Amino acid sequence: WSLSTSGNNPFEGVIVRKGEDNTGRVSRIPLTSEEARRLFDIVQENDPRIYPLLTAAATTGLRLGDAVSLTWDEVKIEHDSAKRKAGLYGIVDTRTRKTGARIIVPIIQPFASVVLEMDAKRDARDVYLFPEHRARYQNKNTRAGLSSEIKPFFALAVAKNQQVTETKAEESKTE
């Protein structure tokens, strides 16, 4: 899927990795557009059950615990085609688990597609968008496991970009 038609990275500052600055402090470094694309491709190919959750977290900026706690009532998809053509696919209206603060976040494409696909397949009794992930996250024994499953995909996405950059640098030296 395409991140943006304008070439801007909508995940800039949302999906982050840790890096050290020259003082040795660890800070968050946004993924590049290429790394973000690669991340989603890798997840979709290797673990498609995590893809919708990752899409929700990345496109809304929600913490993992907030994303797994989203209910169907909190996700409001826009069905008016004129509004959708204008880029308004809906909103997420929820409260954060950490502070309880109410947040309203616009739904962007690809999350809109993920929600519509999930809605078509869901059990009508499901209250949560991600009931399986929520159950795991609520269990203190498996909570870290969900984060641990996602982290290697970030590492792969970043590592492949570093390999490409290093290869290009080596090629330019030989020219």
mmCIF file with all atom_site columns, C-alpha atoms in Angstrom:
data_model
loop_
_atom_site.group_PDB
_atom_site.id
_atom_site.type_symbol
_atom_site.label_atom_id
_atom_site.label_alt_id
_atom_site.label_comp_id
_atom_site.label_asym_id
_atom_site.label_entity_id
_atom_site.label_seq_id
_atom_site.pdbx_PDB_ins_code
_atom_site.Cartn_x
_atom_site.Cartn_y
_atom_site.Cartn_z
_atom_site.occupancy
_atom_site.B_iso_or_equiv
_atom_site.pdbx_formal_charge
_atom_site.auth_seq_id
_atom_site.auth_comp_id
_atom_site.auth_asym_id
_atom_site.auth_atom_id
_atom_site.pdbx_PDB_model_num
ATOM 1   C CA . TRP A 1 1   ? 0.000   0.000   0.000  1.00 0.00 ? 1   TRP A CA 1
ATOM 2   C CA . SER A 1 2   ? 1.043   3.570   -0.474 1.00 0.00 ? 2   SER A CA 1
ATOM 3   C CA . LEU A 1 3   ? 1.885   5.703   2.516  1.00 0.00 ? 3   LEU A CA 1
ATOM 4   C CA . SER A 1 4   ? 0.951   8.972   0.868  1.00 0.00 ? 4   SER A CA 1
ATOM 5   C CA . THR A 1 5   ? 0.401   10.399  -2.562 1.00 0.00 ? 5   THR A CA 1
ATOM 6   C CA . SER A 1 6   ? 2.231   13.587  -1.614 1.00 0.00 ? 6   SER A CA 1
ATOM 7   C CA . GLY A 1 7   ? 5.458   11.758  -0.788 1.00 0.00 ? 7   GLY A CA 1
ATOM 8   C CA . ASN A 1 8   ? 5.254   12.751  2.896  1.00 0.00 ? 8   ASN A CA 1
ATOM 9   C CA . ASN A 1 9   ? 5.563   10.035  5.496  1.00 0.00 ? 9   ASN A CA 1
ATOM 10  C CA . PRO A 1 10  ? 2.396   9.993   7.656  1.00 0.00 ? 10  PRO A CA 1
ATOM 11  C CA . PHE A 1 11  ? 4.308   7.804   10.125 1.00 0.00 ? 11  PHE A CA 1
ATOM 12  C CA . GLU A 1 12  ? 7.033   10.426  10.684 1.00 0.00 ? 12  GLU A CA 1
ATOM 13  C CA . GLY A 1 13  ? 7.334   10.663  14.442 1.00 0.00 ? 13  GLY A CA 1
ATOM 14  C CA . VAL A 1 14  ? 4.802   7.877   15.030 1.00 0.00 ? 14  VAL A CA 1
ATOM 15  C CA . ILE A 1 15  ? 6.713   4.683   14.324 1.00 0.00 ? 15  ILE A CA 1
ATOM 16  C CA . VAL A 1 16  ? 10.043  5.114   15.986 1.00 0.00 ? 16  VAL A CA 1
ATOM 17  C CA . ARG A 1 17  ? 13.216  3.268   16.803 1.00 0.00 ? 17  ARG A CA 1
ATOM 18  C CA . LYS A 1 18  ? 15.844  4.022   19.409 1.00 0.00 ? 18  LYS A CA 1
ATOM 19  C CA . GLY A 1 19  ? 19.197  5.528   18.601 1.00 0.00 ? 19  GLY A CA 1
ATOM 20  C CA . GLU A 1 20  ? 22.014  7.137   20.512 1.00 0.00 ? 20  GLU A CA 1
ATOM 21  C CA . ASP A 1 21  ? 23.038  10.717  19.987 1.00 0.00 ? 21  ASP A CA 1
ATOM 22  C CA . ASN A 1 22  ? 26.630  11.922  20.415 1.00 0.00 ? 22  ASN A CA 1
ATOM 23  C CA . THR A 1 23  ? 26.137  12.240  24.199 1.00 0.00 ? 23  THR A CA 1
ATOM 24  C CA . GLY A 1 24  ? 25.178  8.583   24.552 1.00 0.00 ? 24  GLY A CA 1
ATOM 25  C CA . ARG A 1 25  ? 21.542  9.377   25.329 1.00 0.00 ? 25  ARG A CA 1
ATOM 26  C CA . VAL A 1 26  ? 18.947  7.153   23.699 1.00 0.00 ? 26  VAL A CA 1
ATOM 27  C CA . SER A 1 27  ? 16.344  8.973   21.628 1.00 0.00 ? 27  SER A CA 1
ATOM 28  C CA . ARG A 1 28  ? 13.600  7.947   19.232 1.00 0.00 ? 28  ARG A CA 1
ATOM 29  C CA . ILE A 1 29  ? 14.347  8.081   15.521 1.00 0.00 ? 29  ILE A CA 1
ATOM 30  C CA . PRO A 1 30  ? 11.418  7.996   13.065 1.00 0.00 ? 30  PRO A CA 1
ATOM 31  C CA . LEU A 1 31  ? 11.439  5.350   10.373 1.00 0.00 ? 31  LEU A CA 1
ATOM 32  C CA . THR A 1 32  ? 12.044  6.618   6.873  1.00 0.00 ? 32  THR A CA 1
ATOM 33  C CA . SER A 1 33  ? 9.238   6.223   4.323  1.00 0.00 ? 33  SER A CA 1
ATOM 34  C CA . GLU A 1 34  ? 11.121  3.275   2.809  1.00 0.00 ? 34  GLU A CA 1
ATOM 35  C CA . GLU A 1 35  ? 11.566  1.612   6.212  1.00 0.00 ? 35  GLU A CA 1
ATOM 36  C CA . ALA A 1 36  ? 7.868   2.090   7.019  1.00 0.00 ? 36  ALA A CA 1
ATOM 37  C CA . ARG A 1 37  ? 6.846   0.540   3.691  1.00 0.00 ? 37  ARG A CA 1
ATOM 38  C CA . ARG A 1 38  ? 9.242   -2.331  4.260  1.00 0.00 ? 38  ARG A CA 1
ATOM 39  C CA . LEU A 1 39  ? 7.957   -2.847  7.809  1.00 0.00 ? 39  LEU A CA 1
ATOM 40  C CA . PHE A 1 40  ? 4.376   -3.239  6.644  1.00 0.00 ? 40  PHE A CA 1
ATOM 41  C CA . ASP A 1 41  ? 5.385   -5.482  3.740  1.00 0.00 ? 41  ASP A CA 1
ATOM 42  C CA . ILE A 1 42  ? 7.417   -7.714  6.075  1.00 0.00 ? 42  ILE A CA 1
ATOM 43  C CA . VAL A 1 43  ? 4.609   -7.948  8.649  1.00 0.00 ? 43  VAL A CA 1
ATOM 44  C CA . GLN A 1 44  ? 1.945   -8.627  6.035  1.00 0.00 ? 44  GLN A CA 1
ATOM 45  C CA . GLU A 1 45  ? 4.075   -11.373 4.490  1.00 0.00 ? 45  GLU A CA 1
ATOM 46  C CA . ASN A 1 46  ? 5.311   -13.016 7.712  1.00 0.00 ? 46  ASN A CA 1
ATOM 47  C CA . ASP A 1 47  ? 2.550   -12.478 10.288 1.00 0.00 ? 47  ASP A CA 1
ATOM 48  C CA . PRO A 1 48  ? -0.679  -11.161 8.730  1.00 0.00 ? 48  PRO A CA 1
ATOM 49  C CA . ARG A 1 49  ? -2.571  -11.427 12.032 1.00 0.00 ? 49  ARG A CA 1
ATOM 50  C CA . ILE A 1 50  ? -0.409  -8.605  13.463 1.00 0.00 ? 50  ILE A CA 1
ATOM 51  C CA . TYR A 1 51  ? -0.761  -6.389  10.365 1.00 0.00 ? 51  TYR A CA 1
ATOM 52  C CA . PRO A 1 52  ? -4.171  -4.869  11.314 1.00 0.00 ? 52  PRO A CA 1
ATOM 53  C CA . LEU A 1 53  ? -2.971  -4.071  14.847 1.00 0.00 ? 53  LEU A CA 1
ATOM 54  C CA . LEU A 1 54  ? 0.262   -2.511  13.592 1.00 0.00 ? 54  LEU A CA 1
ATOM 55  C CA . THR A 1 55  ? -1.724  -0.487  11.045 1.00 0.00 ? 55  THR A CA 1
ATOM 56  C CA . ALA A 1 56  ? -4.077  0.760   13.768 1.00 0.00 ? 56  ALA A CA 1
ATOM 57  C CA . ALA A 1 57  ? -1.238  1.770   16.084 1.00 0.00 ? 57  ALA A CA 1
ATOM 58  C CA . ALA A 1 58  ? 0.868   3.380   13.368 1.00 0.00 ? 58  ALA A CA 1
ATOM 59  C CA . THR A 1 59  ? -1.885  5.365   11.672 1.00 0.00 ? 59  THR A CA 1
ATOM 60  C CA . THR A 1 60  ? -3.509  6.612   14.877 1.00 0.00 ? 60  THR A CA 1
ATOM 61  C CA . GLY A 1 61  ? -0.432  7.071   17.057 1.00 0.00 ? 61  GLY A CA 1
ATOM 62  C CA . LEU A 1 62  ? -2.046  4.983   19.800 1.00 0.00 ? 62  LEU A CA 1
ATOM 63  C CA . ARG A 1 63  ? 0.071   3.050   22.269 1.00 0.00 ? 63  ARG A CA 1
ATOM 64  C CA . LEU A 1 64  ? -0.141  -0.719  21.880 1.00 0.00 ? 64  LEU A CA 1
ATOM 65  C CA . GLY A 1 65  ? -2.377  -1.060  24.962 1.00 0.00 ? 65  GLY A CA 1
ATOM 66  C CA . ASP A 1 66  ? -4.757  1.597   23.629 1.00 0.00 ? 66  ASP A CA 1
ATOM 67  C CA . ALA A 1 67  ? -4.839  0.037   20.156 1.00 0.00 ? 67  ALA A CA 1
ATOM 68  C CA . VAL A 1 68  ? -5.691  -3.454  21.464 1.00 0.00 ? 68  VAL A CA 1
ATOM 69  C CA . SER A 1 69  ? -8.417  -1.902  23.646 1.00 0.00 ? 69  SER A CA 1
ATOM 70  C CA . LEU A 1 70  ? -10.240 -0.183  20.762 1.00 0.00 ? 70  LEU A CA 1
ATOM 71  C CA . THR A 1 71  ? -13.912 -1.104  20.604 1.00 0.00 ? 71  THR A CA 1
ATOM 72  C CA . TRP A 1 72  ? -16.081 -1.152  17.506 1.00 0.00 ? 72  TRP A CA 1
ATOM 73  C CA . ASP A 1 73  ? -18.122 1.714   19.016 1.00 0.00 ? 73  ASP A CA 1
ATOM 74  C CA . GLU A 1 74  ? -14.988 3.885   19.212 1.00 0.00 ? 74  GLU A CA 1
ATOM 75  C CA . VAL A 1 75  ? -14.129 3.453   15.526 1.00 0.00 ? 75  VAL A CA 1
ATOM 76  C CA . LYS A 1 76  ? -16.487 5.431   13.337 1.00 0.00 ? 76  LYS A CA 1
ATOM 77  C CA . ILE A 1 77  ? -16.024 4.847   9.612  1.00 0.00 ? 77  ILE A CA 1
ATOM 78  C CA . GLU A 1 78  ? -17.308 7.533   7.240  1.00 0.00 ? 78  GLU A CA 1
ATOM 79  C CA . HIS A 1 79  ? -19.571 6.097   4.545  1.00 0.00 ? 79  HIS A CA 1
ATOM 80  C CA . ASP A 1 80  ? -20.253 9.366   2.665  1.00 0.00 ? 80  ASP A CA 1
ATOM 81  C CA . SER A 1 81  ? -18.331 8.992   -0.617 1.00 0.00 ? 81  SER A CA 1
ATOM 82  C CA . ALA A 1 82  ? -17.778 12.752  -0.998 1.00 0.00 ? 82  ALA A CA 1
ATOM 83  C CA . LYS A 1 83  ? -16.118 12.942  2.409  1.00 0.00 ? 83  LYS A CA 1
ATOM 84  C CA . ARG A 1 84  ? -14.067 9.835   1.645  1.00 0.00 ? 84  ARG A CA 1
ATOM 85  C CA . LYS A 1 85  ? -12.849 11.365  -1.622 1.00 0.00 ? 85  LYS A CA 1
ATOM 86  C CA . ALA A 1 86  ? -11.721 14.356  0.440  1.00 0.00 ? 86  ALA A CA 1
ATOM 87  C CA . GLY A 1 87  ? -9.647  11.987  2.604  1.00 0.00 ? 87  GLY A CA 1
ATOM 88  C CA . LEU A 1 88  ? -11.988 11.800  5.610  1.00 0.00 ? 88  LEU A CA 1
ATOM 89  C CA . TYR A 1 89  ? -12.409 8.076   6.285  1.00 0.00 ? 89  TYR A CA 1
ATOM 90  C CA . GLY A 1 90  ? -13.705 8.437   9.832  1.00 0.00 ? 90  GLY A CA 1
ATOM 91  C CA . ILE A 1 91  ? -12.485 8.975   13.378 1.00 0.00 ? 91  ILE A CA 1
ATOM 92  C CA . VAL A 1 92  ? -11.318 7.047   16.401 1.00 0.00 ? 92  VAL A CA 1
ATOM 93  C CA . ASP A 1 93  ? -12.929 8.495   19.534 1.00 0.00 ? 93  ASP A CA 1
ATOM 94  C CA . THR A 1 94  ? -11.444 6.814   22.616 1.00 0.00 ? 94  THR A CA 1
ATOM 95  C CA . ARG A 1 95  ? -9.806  7.341   25.983 1.00 0.00 ? 95  ARG A CA 1
ATOM 96  C CA . THR A 1 96  ? -6.183  6.516   26.707 1.00 0.00 ? 96  THR A CA 1
ATOM 97  C CA . ARG A 1 97  ? -5.463  3.773   29.200 1.00 0.00 ? 97  ARG A CA 1
ATOM 98  C CA . LYS A 1 98  ? -2.585  5.718   30.748 1.00 0.00 ? 98  LYS A CA 1
ATOM 99  C CA . THR A 1 99  ? -4.345  9.007   31.615 1.00 0.00 ? 99  THR A CA 1
ATOM 100 C CA . GLY A 1 100 ? -7.975  8.429   30.705 1.00 0.00 ? 100 GLY A CA 1
ATOM 101 C CA . ALA A 1 101 ? -7.843  11.491  28.454 1.00 0.00 ? 101 ALA A CA 1
ATOM 102 C CA . ARG A 1 102 ? -10.302 11.549  25.565 1.00 0.00 ? 102 ARG A CA 1
ATOM 103 C CA . ILE A 1 103 ? -8.660  11.604  22.158 1.00 0.00 ? 103 ILE A CA 1
ATOM 104 C CA . ILE A 1 104 ? -10.176 11.925  18.713 1.00 0.00 ? 104 ILE A CA 1
ATOM 105 C CA . VAL A 1 105 ? -7.955  10.815  15.849 1.00 0.00 ? 105 VAL A CA 1
ATOM 106 C CA . PRO A 1 106 ? -8.777  10.877  12.133 1.00 0.00 ? 106 PRO A CA 1
ATOM 107 C CA . ILE A 1 107 ? -8.771  7.537   10.367 1.00 0.00 ? 107 ILE A CA 1
ATOM 108 C CA . ILE A 1 108 ? -6.530  7.526   7.316  1.00 0.00 ? 108 ILE A CA 1
ATOM 109 C CA . GLN A 1 109 ? -6.216  5.016   4.553  1.00 0.00 ? 109 GLN A CA 1
ATOM 110 C CA . PRO A 1 110 ? -4.850  2.115   5.050  1.00 0.00 ? 110 PRO A CA 1
ATOM 111 C CA . PHE A 1 111 ? -6.505  1.796   8.484  1.00 0.00 ? 111 PHE A CA 1
ATOM 112 C CA . ALA A 1 112 ? -9.924  2.449   6.917  1.00 0.00 ? 112 ALA A CA 1
ATOM 113 C CA . SER A 1 113 ? -9.446  -0.536  4.597  1.00 0.00 ? 113 SER A CA 1
ATOM 114 C CA . VAL A 1 114 ? -8.274  -2.726  7.474  1.00 0.00 ? 114 VAL A CA 1
ATOM 115 C CA . VAL A 1 115 ? -11.332 -1.794  9.566  1.00 0.00 ? 115 VAL A CA 1
ATOM 116 C CA . LEU A 1 116 ? -13.754 -2.464  6.706  1.00 0.00 ? 116 LEU A CA 1
ATOM 117 C CA . GLU A 1 117 ? -12.137 -5.830  5.985  1.00 0.00 ? 117 GLU A CA 1
ATOM 118 C CA . MET A 1 118 ? -12.184 -6.808  9.669  1.00 0.00 ? 118 MET A CA 1
ATOM 119 C CA . ASP A 1 119 ? -15.795 -5.634  10.049 1.00 0.00 ? 119 ASP A CA 1
ATOM 120 C CA . ALA A 1 120 ? -16.907 -7.886  7.179  1.00 0.00 ? 120 ALA A CA 1
ATOM 121 C CA . LYS A 1 121 ? -15.335 -10.929 8.897  1.00 0.00 ? 121 LYS A CA 1
ATOM 122 C CA . ARG A 1 122 ? -16.021 -10.222 12.564 1.00 0.00 ? 122 ARG A CA 1
ATOM 123 C CA . ASP A 1 123 ? -18.243 -12.080 14.959 1.00 0.00 ? 123 ASP A CA 1
ATOM 124 C CA . ALA A 1 124 ? -21.162 -9.772  15.829 1.00 0.00 ? 124 ALA A CA 1
ATOM 125 C CA . ARG A 1 125 ? -20.511 -10.498 19.521 1.00 0.00 ? 125 ARG A CA 1
ATOM 126 C CA . ASP A 1 126 ? -17.003 -8.994  19.358 1.00 0.00 ? 126 ASP A CA 1
ATOM 127 C CA . VAL A 1 127 ? -16.803 -5.758  21.303 1.00 0.00 ? 127 VAL A CA 1
ATOM 128 C CA . TYR A 1 128 ? -13.117 -5.153  20.557 1.00 0.00 ? 128 TYR A CA 1
ATOM 129 C CA . LEU A 1 129 ? -11.404 -4.745  17.181 1.00 0.00 ? 129 LEU A CA 1
ATOM 130 C CA . PHE A 1 130 ? -8.572  -7.019  18.295 1.00 0.00 ? 130 PHE A CA 1
ATOM 131 C CA . PRO A 1 131 ? -10.076 -9.443  20.842 1.00 0.00 ? 131 PRO A CA 1
ATOM 132 C CA . GLU A 1 132 ? -7.244  -12.006 20.543 1.00 0.00 ? 132 GLU A CA 1
ATOM 133 C CA . HIS A 1 133 ? -4.511  -9.387  20.960 1.00 0.00 ? 133 HIS A CA 1
ATOM 134 C CA . ARG A 1 134 ? -6.431  -7.677  23.776 1.00 0.00 ? 134 ARG A CA 1
ATOM 135 C CA . ALA A 1 135 ? -6.733  -10.934 25.726 1.00 0.00 ? 135 ALA A CA 1
ATOM 136 C CA . ARG A 1 136 ? -2.985  -11.495 25.386 1.00 0.00 ? 136 ARG A CA 1
ATOM 137 C CA . TYR A 1 137 ? -2.201  -7.901  26.347 1.00 0.00 ? 137 TYR A CA 1
ATOM 138 C CA . GLN A 1 138 ? -4.429  -8.031  29.427 1.00 0.00 ? 138 GLN A CA 1
ATOM 139 C CA . ASN A 1 139 ? -2.626  -11.129 30.683 1.00 0.00 ? 139 ASN A CA 1
ATOM 140 C CA . LYS A 1 140 ? 0.495   -9.890  32.496 1.00 0.00 ? 140 LYS A CA 1
ATOM 141 C CA . ASN A 1 141 ? 2.286   -13.104 31.522 1.00 0.00 ? 141 ASN A CA 1
ATOM 142 C CA . THR A 1 142 ? 1.800   -12.547 27.771 1.00 0.00 ? 142 THR A CA 1
ATOM 143 C CA . ARG A 1 143 ? 1.708   -8.714  27.520 1.00 0.00 ? 143 ARG A CA 1
ATOM 144 C CA . ALA A 1 144 ? 5.422   -8.375  26.790 1.00 0.00 ? 144 ALA A CA 1
ATOM 145 C CA . GLY A 1 145 ? 5.143   -11.215 24.289 1.00 0.00 ? 145 GLY A CA 1
ATOM 146 C CA . LEU A 1 146 ? 2.990   -9.107  21.979 1.00 0.00 ? 146 LEU A CA 1
ATOM 147 C CA . SER A 1 147 ? 5.569   -6.305  21.898 1.00 0.00 ? 147 SER A CA 1
ATOM 148 C CA . SER A 1 148 ? 8.319   -8.872  21.498 1.00 0.00 ? 148 SER A CA 1
ATOM 149 C CA . GLU A 1 149 ? 6.571   -10.331 18.444 1.00 0.00 ? 149 GLU A CA 1
ATOM 150 C CA . ILE A 1 150 ? 6.447   -6.938  16.738 1.00 0.00 ? 150 ILE A CA 1
ATOM 151 C CA . LYS A 1 151 ? 9.989   -5.692  17.516 1.00 0.00 ? 151 LYS A CA 1
ATOM 152 C CA . PRO A 1 152 ? 11.868  -8.120  15.204 1.00 0.00 ? 152 PRO A CA 1
ATOM 153 C CA . PHE A 1 153 ? 9.882   -6.799  12.236 1.00 0.00 ? 153 PHE A CA 1
ATOM 154 C CA . PHE A 1 154 ? 11.127  -3.276  13.008 1.00 0.00 ? 154 PHE A CA 1
ATOM 155 C CA . ALA A 1 155 ? 14.678  -4.592  13.171 1.00 0.00 ? 155 ALA A CA 1
ATOM 156 C CA . LEU A 1 156 ? 14.310  -6.302  9.781  1.00 0.00 ? 156 LEU A CA 1
ATOM 157 C CA . ALA A 1 157 ? 12.872  -3.190  8.148  1.00 0.00 ? 157 ALA A CA 1
ATOM 158 C CA . VAL A 1 158 ? 15.694  -1.000  9.453  1.00 0.00 ? 158 VAL A CA 1
ATOM 159 C CA . ALA A 1 159 ? 18.450  -3.557  8.794  1.00 0.00 ? 159 ALA A CA 1
ATOM 160 C CA . LYS A 1 160 ? 17.462  -3.967  5.138  1.00 0.00 ? 160 LYS A CA 1
ATOM 161 C CA . ASN A 1 161 ? 17.532  -0.187  4.680  1.00 0.00 ? 161 ASN A CA 1
ATOM 162 C CA . GLN A 1 162 ? 21.015  -0.028  6.222  1.00 0.00 ? 162 GLN A CA 1
ATOM 163 C CA . GLN A 1 163 ? 22.186  -2.815  3.896  1.00 0.00 ? 163 GLN A CA 1
ATOM 164 C CA . VAL A 1 164 ? 20.861  -0.941  0.850  1.00 0.00 ? 164 VAL A CA 1
ATOM 165 C CA . THR A 1 165 ? 22.496  2.295   2.019  1.00 0.00 ? 165 THR A CA 1
ATOM 166 C CA . GLU A 1 166 ? 25.830  0.554   2.629  1.00 0.00 ? 166 GLU A CA 1
ATOM 167 C CA . THR A 1 167 ? 25.680  -1.154  -0.781 1.00 0.00 ? 167 THR A CA 1
ATOM 168 C CA . LYS A 1 168 ? 24.969  2.156   -2.525 1.00 0.00 ? 168 LYS A CA 1
ATOM 169 C CA . ALA A 1 169 ? 27.838  3.825   -0.640 1.00 0.00 ? 169 ALA A CA 1
ATOM 170 C CA . GLU A 1 170 ? 30.223  1.022   -1.677 1.00 0.00 ? 170 GLU A CA 1
ATOM 171 C CA . GLU A 1 171 ? 29.074  1.243   -5.308 1.00 0.00 ? 171 GLU A CA 1
ATOM 172 C CA . SER A 1 172 ? 29.670  5.004   -5.405 1.00 0.00 ? 172 SER A CA 1
ATOM 173 C CA . LYS A 1 173 ? 33.214  4.491   -4.063 1.00 0.00 ? 173 LYS A CA 1
ATOM 174 C CA . THR A 1 174 ? 34.073  2.097   -6.898 1.00 0.00 ? 174 THR A CA 1
ATOM 175 C CA . GLU A 1 175 ? 32.797  4.456   -9.608 1.00 0.00 ? 175 GLU A CA 1
#
